[in-house]
mmCIF file of C-alpha atoms and ligand atoms in Angstrom:
data_model
loop_
_atom_site.group_PDB
_atom_site.id
_atom_site.type_symbol
_atom_site.label_atom_id
_atom_site.label_comp_id
_atom_site.label_asym_id
_atom_site.label_seq_id
_atom_site.Cartn_x
_atom_site.Cartn_y
_atom_site.Cartn_z
ATOM 1 C CA MET A 1 97.777 120.820 83.183
ATOM 2 C CA SER A 2 96.710 119.222 79.909
ATOM 3 C CA ALA A 3 93.091 118.678 78.974
ATOM 4 C CA PRO A 4 92.028 115.027 78.864
ATOM 5 C CA THR A 5 92.046 113.508 75.358
ATOM 6 C CA ALA A 6 90.876 110.070 74.271
ATOM 7 C CA GLU A 7 94.342 108.715 75.171
ATOM 8 C CA THR A 8 94.555 110.427 78.549
ATOM 9 C CA ALA A 9 90.904 110.163 79.639
ATOM 10 C CA ARG A 10 90.746 109.636 83.357
ATOM 11 C CA PRO A 11 89.357 106.544 84.994
ATOM 12 C CA PRO A 12 86.661 107.164 87.632
ATOM 13 C CA MET A 13 88.249 108.528 90.815
ATOM 14 C CA THR A 14 87.509 107.685 94.409
ATOM 15 C CA LEU A 15 88.931 109.214 97.579
ATOM 16 C CA THR A 16 88.870 107.305 100.840
ATOM 17 C CA ILE A 17 89.148 109.257 104.079
ATOM 18 C CA ALA A 18 89.953 106.451 106.490
ATOM 19 C CA GLY A 19 92.448 104.948 108.901
ATOM 20 C CA SER A 20 95.493 102.867 108.040
ATOM 21 C CA GLU A 21 95.413 99.288 109.322
ATOM 22 C CA ALA A 22 98.977 98.167 108.876
ATOM 23 C CA THR A 23 98.384 94.463 108.179
ATOM 24 C CA GLY A 24 96.401 95.375 105.061
ATOM 25 C CA GLY A 25 93.177 93.696 106.111
ATOM 26 C CA ALA A 26 91.044 96.737 106.766
ATOM 27 C CA GLY A 27 91.000 100.506 106.461
ATOM 28 C CA ALA A 28 92.497 102.578 103.666
ATOM 29 C CA GLN A 29 94.551 99.615 102.422
ATOM 30 C CA ALA A 30 91.386 97.571 101.843
ATOM 31 C CA ASP A 31 89.722 100.583 100.216
ATOM 32 C CA LEU A 32 92.582 101.226 97.782
ATOM 33 C CA LYS A 33 92.770 97.562 96.769
ATOM 34 C CA THR A 34 89.010 97.528 96.194
ATOM 35 C CA PHE A 35 89.128 100.706 94.127
ATOM 36 C CA GLN A 36 91.886 99.302 91.943
ATOM 37 C CA GLU A 37 90.132 95.956 91.517
ATOM 38 C CA LEU A 38 86.935 97.682 90.380
ATOM 39 C CA GLY A 39 88.638 100.028 87.938
ATOM 40 C CA SER A 40 88.724 103.223 89.935
ATOM 41 C CA PHE A 41 91.743 105.479 90.546
ATOM 42 C CA GLY A 42 92.225 105.278 94.314
ATOM 43 C CA ILE A 43 93.206 108.194 96.532
ATOM 44 C CA ALA A 44 93.572 108.132 100.320
ATOM 45 C CA ALA A 45 93.644 110.707 103.116
ATOM 46 C CA LEU A 46 94.499 109.079 106.455
ATOM 47 C CA THR A 47 92.641 109.866 109.676
ATOM 48 C CA CYS A 48 94.570 107.565 112.035
ATOM 49 C CA ILE A 49 96.997 104.658 112.146
ATOM 50 C CA VAL A 50 96.016 101.332 113.715
ATOM 51 C CA SER A 51 98.800 98.844 114.532
ATOM 52 C CA PHE A 52 97.564 95.633 116.137
ATOM 53 C CA ASP A 53 99.652 94.487 119.105
ATOM 54 C CA PRO A 54 100.723 90.831 118.773
ATOM 55 C CA LYS A 55 102.098 90.980 122.344
ATOM 56 C CA ASP A 56 98.679 91.920 123.723
ATOM 57 C CA GLY A 57 96.099 89.721 122.014
ATOM 58 C CA TRP A 58 96.179 91.803 118.823
ATOM 59 C CA SER A 59 94.636 94.776 120.637
ATOM 60 C CA HIS A 60 94.391 97.999 118.644
ATOM 61 C CA ARG A 61 97.197 100.505 119.084
ATOM 62 C CA PHE A 62 95.567 103.678 117.811
ATOM 63 C CA THR A 63 97.421 106.835 116.732
ATOM 64 C CA PRO A 64 95.235 109.736 115.602
ATOM 65 C CA ILE A 65 96.458 112.032 112.859
ATOM 66 C CA ASP A 66 96.559 115.719 113.640
ATOM 67 C CA ALA A 67 93.444 117.576 112.480
ATOM 68 C CA GLN A 68 95.442 120.025 110.364
ATOM 69 C CA VAL A 69 97.244 117.159 108.612
ATOM 70 C CA ILE A 70 93.899 115.538 107.799
ATOM 71 C CA ALA A 71 92.608 118.828 106.394
ATOM 72 C CA ASP A 72 95.854 119.272 104.404
ATOM 73 C CA GLN A 73 95.542 115.841 102.777
ATOM 74 C CA ILE A 74 91.958 116.524 101.733
ATOM 75 C CA GLU A 75 92.957 119.949 100.421
ATOM 76 C CA ALA A 76 95.762 118.404 98.331
ATOM 77 C CA THR A 77 93.561 115.730 96.763
ATOM 78 C CA PHE A 78 90.750 118.071 95.777
ATOM 79 C CA ALA A 79 93.175 120.718 94.522
ATOM 80 C CA ASP A 80 94.921 118.103 92.357
ATOM 81 C CA TYR A 81 91.780 116.995 90.510
ATOM 82 C CA ALA A 82 88.884 119.061 89.237
ATOM 83 C CA PRO A 83 85.767 118.731 91.421
ATOM 84 C CA GLU A 84 83.913 116.990 88.605
ATOM 85 C CA ALA A 85 86.716 114.389 88.324
ATOM 86 C CA LEU A 86 86.791 113.688 92.057
ATOM 87 C CA ASP A 87 83.125 113.492 92.961
ATOM 88 C CA THR A 88 83.066 110.308 95.058
ATOM 89 C CA VAL A 89 84.323 110.049 98.615
ATOM 90 C CA LYS A 90 84.254 107.061 100.933
ATOM 91 C CA LEU A 91 84.464 107.675 104.674
ATOM 92 C CA GLY A 92 85.887 104.965 106.926
ATOM 93 C CA MET A 93 87.222 104.993 110.465
ATOM 94 C CA MET A 94 87.403 108.467 111.974
ATOM 95 C CA GLY A 95 88.320 107.368 115.497
ATOM 96 C CA SER A 96 87.365 110.527 117.380
ATOM 97 C CA PRO A 97 84.764 113.292 117.457
ATOM 98 C CA ALA A 98 87.530 115.849 116.672
ATOM 99 C CA THR A 99 88.417 114.034 113.449
ATOM 100 C CA ILE A 100 84.742 113.823 112.520
ATOM 101 C CA THR A 101 84.432 117.597 112.887
ATOM 102 C CA THR A 102 87.508 118.171 110.695
ATOM 103 C CA VAL A 103 86.318 115.824 107.953
ATOM 104 C CA ALA A 104 82.749 117.133 108.082
ATOM 105 C CA GLY A 105 84.043 120.685 107.615
ATOM 106 C CA ALA A 106 86.302 119.720 104.705
ATOM 107 C CA LEU A 107 83.447 117.876 102.962
ATOM 108 C CA ALA A 108 80.904 120.652 103.495
ATOM 109 C CA GLU A 109 83.247 123.030 101.640
ATOM 110 C CA ARG A 110 83.393 120.737 98.619
ATOM 111 C CA SER A 111 80.051 118.881 98.483
ATOM 112 C CA PRO A 112 81.074 115.826 96.431
ATOM 113 C CA ALA A 113 78.163 114.179 94.584
ATOM 114 C CA HIS A 114 78.622 110.794 96.311
ATOM 115 C CA VAL A 115 79.577 110.460 99.974
ATOM 116 C CA VAL A 116 79.626 106.800 101.032
ATOM 117 C CA LEU A 117 79.744 106.626 104.818
ATOM 118 C CA ASP A 118 80.918 103.421 106.491
ATOM 119 C CA PRO A 119 79.935 104.477 110.020
ATOM 120 C CA VAL A 120 82.802 102.665 111.785
ATOM 121 C CA LEU A 121 82.215 102.856 115.528
ATOM 122 C CA ILE A 122 84.491 100.074 116.716
ATOM 123 C CA CYS A 123 86.753 97.550 114.993
ATOM 124 C CA LYS A 124 86.614 93.792 115.184
ATOM 125 C CA GLY A 125 88.081 92.628 118.456
ATOM 126 C CA GLN A 126 87.355 95.909 120.299
ATOM 127 C CA GLU A 127 84.813 96.501 123.028
ATOM 128 C CA PRO A 128 81.919 98.891 122.297
ATOM 129 C CA GLY A 129 83.057 101.089 125.261
ATOM 130 C CA HIS A 130 83.952 104.337 123.518
ATOM 131 C CA ALA A 131 81.503 104.094 120.672
ATOM 132 C CA LEU A 132 78.908 106.480 122.068
ATOM 133 C CA GLU A 133 80.746 109.798 121.622
ATOM 134 C CA THR A 134 81.801 108.818 118.113
ATOM 135 C CA ASP A 135 78.264 107.664 117.380
ATOM 136 C CA ASN A 136 76.806 111.023 118.417
ATOM 137 C CA ALA A 137 79.333 113.006 116.364
ATOM 138 C CA LEU A 138 78.803 110.751 113.314
ATOM 139 C CA LYS A 139 75.046 111.192 113.534
ATOM 140 C CA ALA A 140 75.206 114.955 113.975
ATOM 141 C CA GLU A 141 77.982 115.855 111.541
ATOM 142 C CA LEU A 142 78.629 113.166 108.923
ATOM 143 C CA LEU A 143 75.344 111.335 108.478
ATOM 144 C CA PRO A 144 73.581 114.468 107.117
ATOM 145 C CA GLN A 145 76.262 114.733 104.381
ATOM 146 C CA ALA A 146 76.156 111.061 103.403
ATOM 147 C CA THR A 147 74.438 109.962 100.201
ATOM 148 C CA PHE A 148 74.970 106.250 100.950
ATOM 149 C CA VAL A 149 75.483 104.600 104.376
ATOM 150 C CA THR A 150 76.680 101.041 105.077
ATOM 151 C CA PRO A 151 76.120 100.253 108.779
ATOM 152 C CA ASN A 152 76.897 96.778 110.106
ATOM 153 C CA HIS A 153 74.635 95.094 112.653
ATOM 154 C CA PHE A 154 76.012 96.997 115.653
ATOM 155 C CA GLU A 155 76.083 100.325 113.816
ATOM 156 C CA THR A 156 72.532 99.777 112.538
ATOM 157 C CA GLU A 157 71.317 99.346 116.117
ATOM 158 C CA GLN A 158 73.236 102.412 117.279
ATOM 159 C CA LEU A 159 72.151 104.699 114.433
ATOM 160 C CA SER A 160 68.480 103.610 114.450
ATOM 161 C CA GLY A 161 68.135 103.227 118.229
ATOM 162 C CA MET A 162 66.487 99.847 117.601
ATOM 163 C CA THR A 163 67.282 96.239 118.505
ATOM 164 C CA VAL A 164 67.895 94.107 115.410
ATOM 165 C CA GLU A 165 67.325 90.357 115.680
ATOM 166 C CA THR A 166 65.530 89.450 112.457
ATOM 167 C CA VAL A 167 65.583 90.452 108.776
ATOM 168 C CA ASP A 168 62.355 92.418 109.380
ATOM 169 C CA ASP A 169 64.074 94.331 112.214
ATOM 170 C CA LEU A 170 67.025 95.012 109.915
ATOM 171 C CA GLN A 171 64.690 96.412 107.272
ATOM 172 C CA THR A 172 62.799 98.614 109.753
ATOM 173 C CA ALA A 173 66.086 99.924 111.179
ATOM 174 C CA ALA A 174 67.464 100.590 107.673
ATOM 175 C CA GLU A 175 64.287 102.535 106.830
ATOM 176 C CA GLU A 176 64.727 104.581 110.007
ATOM 177 C CA ILE A 177 68.352 105.394 109.104
ATOM 178 C CA ARG A 178 67.172 106.449 105.640
ATOM 179 C CA ARG A 179 64.509 108.630 107.227
ATOM 180 C CA ILE A 180 66.986 110.465 109.464
ATOM 181 C CA SER A 181 69.756 110.757 106.843
ATOM 182 C CA GLY A 182 68.053 110.923 103.454
ATOM 183 C CA ALA A 183 70.836 108.615 102.232
ATOM 184 C CA ALA A 184 70.575 105.246 100.517
ATOM 185 C CA VAL A 185 71.187 102.615 103.212
ATOM 186 C CA LEU A 186 72.778 99.191 102.948
ATOM 187 C CA ALA A 187 72.350 97.679 106.427
ATOM 188 C CA LYS A 188 74.409 94.538 106.951
ATOM 189 C CA GLY A 189 73.191 91.596 108.969
ATOM 190 C CA GLY A 190 76.333 89.687 107.967
ATOM 191 C CA VAL A 191 76.944 86.689 110.206
ATOM 192 C CA ARG A 192 75.079 88.315 113.118
ATOM 193 C CA LEU A 193 71.516 87.249 112.246
ATOM 194 C CA ALA A 194 70.523 83.631 112.826
ATOM 195 C CA GLY A 195 70.246 81.326 109.811
ATOM 196 C CA ASP A 196 72.548 80.100 107.098
ATOM 197 C CA GLU A 197 72.403 83.222 104.921
ATOM 198 C CA ALA A 198 74.292 86.509 105.248
ATOM 199 C CA VAL A 199 71.446 88.993 104.746
ATOM 200 C CA ASP A 200 71.812 92.708 104.017
ATOM 201 C CA VAL A 201 68.988 95.157 103.316
ATOM 202 C CA PHE A 202 69.148 97.989 100.772
ATOM 203 C CA VAL A 203 66.749 100.917 101.182
ATOM 204 C CA GLY A 204 66.924 103.800 98.727
ATOM 205 C CA ALA A 205 65.102 105.864 96.129
ATOM 206 C CA GLU A 206 64.875 102.718 93.980
ATOM 207 C CA GLY A 207 62.981 100.875 96.719
ATOM 208 C CA THR A 208 63.861 98.192 99.225
ATOM 209 C CA GLU A 209 65.727 95.002 98.421
ATOM 210 C CA VAL A 210 66.854 92.146 100.651
ATOM 211 C CA LEU A 211 70.251 90.829 99.491
ATOM 212 C CA ARG A 212 71.152 87.281 100.439
ATOM 213 C CA ALA A 213 74.246 85.088 100.100
ATOM 214 C CA PRO A 214 75.114 81.782 101.763
ATOM 215 C CA LYS A 215 77.083 82.383 104.978
ATOM 216 C CA ASN A 216 80.746 81.576 104.656
ATOM 217 C CA GLY A 217 81.540 80.417 108.182
ATOM 218 C CA GLU A 218 80.202 82.053 111.319
ATOM 219 C CA HIS A 219 83.097 84.483 111.839
ATOM 220 C CA ALA A 220 83.267 88.048 110.638
ATOM 221 C CA VAL A 221 86.177 88.755 108.303
ATOM 222 C CA SER A 222 88.418 91.779 108.635
ATOM 223 C CA GLY A 223 87.961 94.380 105.937
ATOM 224 C CA ALA A 224 84.567 93.171 104.760
ATOM 225 C CA GLY A 225 82.836 96.388 105.812
ATOM 226 C CA CYS A 226 85.588 98.602 104.413
ATOM 227 C CA SER A 227 85.651 96.701 101.120
ATOM 228 C CA LEU A 228 81.862 96.740 100.772
ATOM 229 C CA ALA A 229 81.633 100.518 101.176
ATOM 230 C CA ALA A 230 84.680 101.047 98.935
ATOM 231 C CA ALA A 231 83.109 98.826 96.262
ATOM 232 C CA VAL A 232 79.889 100.863 96.449
ATOM 233 C CA ALA A 233 81.956 104.043 96.017
ATOM 234 C CA ALA A 234 83.898 102.663 93.030
ATOM 235 C CA LEU A 235 80.649 101.589 91.358
ATOM 236 C CA LEU A 236 78.815 104.866 92.031
ATOM 237 C CA ALA A 237 81.816 106.751 90.601
ATOM 238 C CA GLN A 238 81.286 104.818 87.338
ATOM 239 C CA GLY A 239 77.657 105.910 87.183
ATOM 240 C CA THR A 240 76.143 102.678 88.531
ATOM 241 C CA SER A 241 72.821 103.194 90.336
ATOM 242 C CA PRO A 242 72.787 102.904 94.148
ATOM 243 C CA ARG A 243 70.769 99.663 94.141
ATOM 244 C CA GLU A 244 72.918 97.992 91.487
ATOM 245 C CA SER A 245 76.043 99.203 93.327
ATOM 246 C CA ALA A 246 74.735 97.544 96.499
ATOM 247 C CA ARG A 247 74.096 94.253 94.665
ATOM 248 C CA ARG A 248 77.482 94.171 92.962
ATOM 249 C CA ALA A 249 79.352 95.277 96.083
ATOM 250 C CA LYS A 250 77.810 92.376 97.981
ATOM 251 C CA GLU A 251 78.929 89.948 95.256
ATOM 252 C CA PHE A 252 82.434 91.406 95.427
ATOM 253 C CA VAL A 253 82.592 90.982 99.205
ATOM 254 C CA THR A 254 81.023 87.511 99.180
ATOM 255 C CA ALA A 255 83.683 86.310 96.715
ATOM 256 C CA GLY A 256 86.422 88.021 98.767
ATOM 257 C CA ILE A 257 85.244 86.320 101.956
ATOM 258 C CA ALA A 258 85.142 82.926 100.227
ATOM 259 C CA GLN A 259 88.848 83.405 99.405
ATOM 260 C CA ARG A 260 89.849 85.052 102.677
ATOM 261 C CA VAL A 261 93.469 85.204 103.773
ATOM 262 C CA ALA A 262 94.472 83.688 107.113
ATOM 263 C CA GLY A 263 97.288 85.038 109.267
ATOM 264 C CA SER A 264 97.933 84.969 112.997
ATOM 265 C CA THR A 265 95.222 87.420 114.058
ATOM 266 C CA PRO A 266 91.951 85.838 115.267
ATOM 267 C CA PHE A 267 90.155 87.174 112.161
ATOM 268 C CA ASP A 268 90.967 86.413 108.533
ATOM 269 C CA ALA A 269 91.280 89.175 105.936
ATOM 270 C CA LEU A 270 89.123 89.559 102.853
ATOM 271 C CA TRP A 271 90.883 89.071 99.507
ATOM 272 C CA GLN A 272 89.841 91.752 97.032
ATOM 273 C CA GLY A 273 90.719 89.495 94.091
ATOM 274 C CA GLY A 274 87.883 87.085 94.865
ATOM 275 C CA LEU A 275 85.949 87.734 91.620
ATOM 276 C CA ARG A 276 88.978 87.194 89.343
ATOM 277 C CA ARG A 277 88.541 84.206 87.147
HETATM 278 O O1 PXL B 1 87.119 97.120 110.035
HETATM 279 C C1 PXL B 1 87.040 98.346 110.629
HETATM 280 C C2 PXL B 1 88.324 99.117 110.575
HETATM 281 C C3 PXL B 1 88.355 100.252 109.795
HETATM 282 N N1 PXL B 1 89.450 101.013 109.697
HETATM 283 C C4 PXL B 1 90.583 100.698 110.369
HETATM 284 C C5 PXL B 1 90.639 99.556 111.170
HETATM 285 C C6 PXL B 1 89.489 98.737 111.271
HETATM 286 C C7 PXL B 1 89.541 97.538 112.096
HETATM 287 O O2 PXL B 1 90.563 97.093 112.534
HETATM 288 O O3 PXL B 1 91.772 99.266 111.834
HETATM 289 C C8 PXL B 1 91.771 101.572 110.214
#
C-alpha cells in the first residue's frame, strides 16, 4: 500500500450499509449516485435485495442477505481503507431485526465518527404491518450509535411515540428523538404535512432550524429519503457541519425531486443530477 501523496490524495469516503432496489430509484443505488454527485468515494455493503413485482402491483419482493455475508462485506470495506479514511457510514434499509443486530455489532467494533441513520421501517407502497419489530430493534441497537438521524413523517411518529400533524409537532418529536439518541435529527415532514411547503426540522448541537421548500406535487418520490441521508453523509465526510449538511442535503433533494424520473411504478424516482447546471 502506498502512502497518499498530493497526486493520490483520497477523496472523502462514504460507506452505505443498505438494501439494493433494482430499478435504481432507492436504496444503495441512490446512495452511491448521491455520493458520486457530491464528490465522495462511494462504497456499499448490501443488507437485502428488493425487486418490485410488476405482475403484482409493484409489490416488494424482499430477499435478505445472510448475516455472515453482511458482516463479511463490512469487514472487507473497513480492512481496505484505514479507519481515518473511512469514517462516515450511512445506514439504510435493514429489513429485519437479525440484520440490525449484525450491523450494530459490526459498527460497535469500529466506531466510525459519523453514523447517519435513515431509520427505514417500510418502503413506499408497503403497509406498516411489520414495522414494529424493526422499529424496536432500530431503537435499541442502532439509534444509540447514530450521530445523525433522518426520520420521515411515519418514522418520526414511531421513534418519538408522538402524533405529528403540524410543524410544531414535528419539532417537538425531533427534539424527543434527539433526547433519546443524542444524535443530530433531521425530521422530514415532506409532503405529509398540510400546506404548500415541504417542511423538515433540524435539531442538533447547533440549535434548531426549520427548513422549507415549495412542495413539488403531493406525491412522495422514491429515493428521496435515501438520497437525503446519503447527501448528509457525503457532506459530513467533507467536514461540513451537521446543520449546513442538513441545509445542503435538502437543496440537493429538492432539485432532484423537481427533475424526477417517471417510469411505470406508481412513484417517480429522484434524479441525483438535479443541481447540475
Ligand atoms: O425508500 C426506502 C427504501 C430503502 N431501501 C430499499 C428500498 C426502499 C424502498 O423501496 O427498496 C432497498
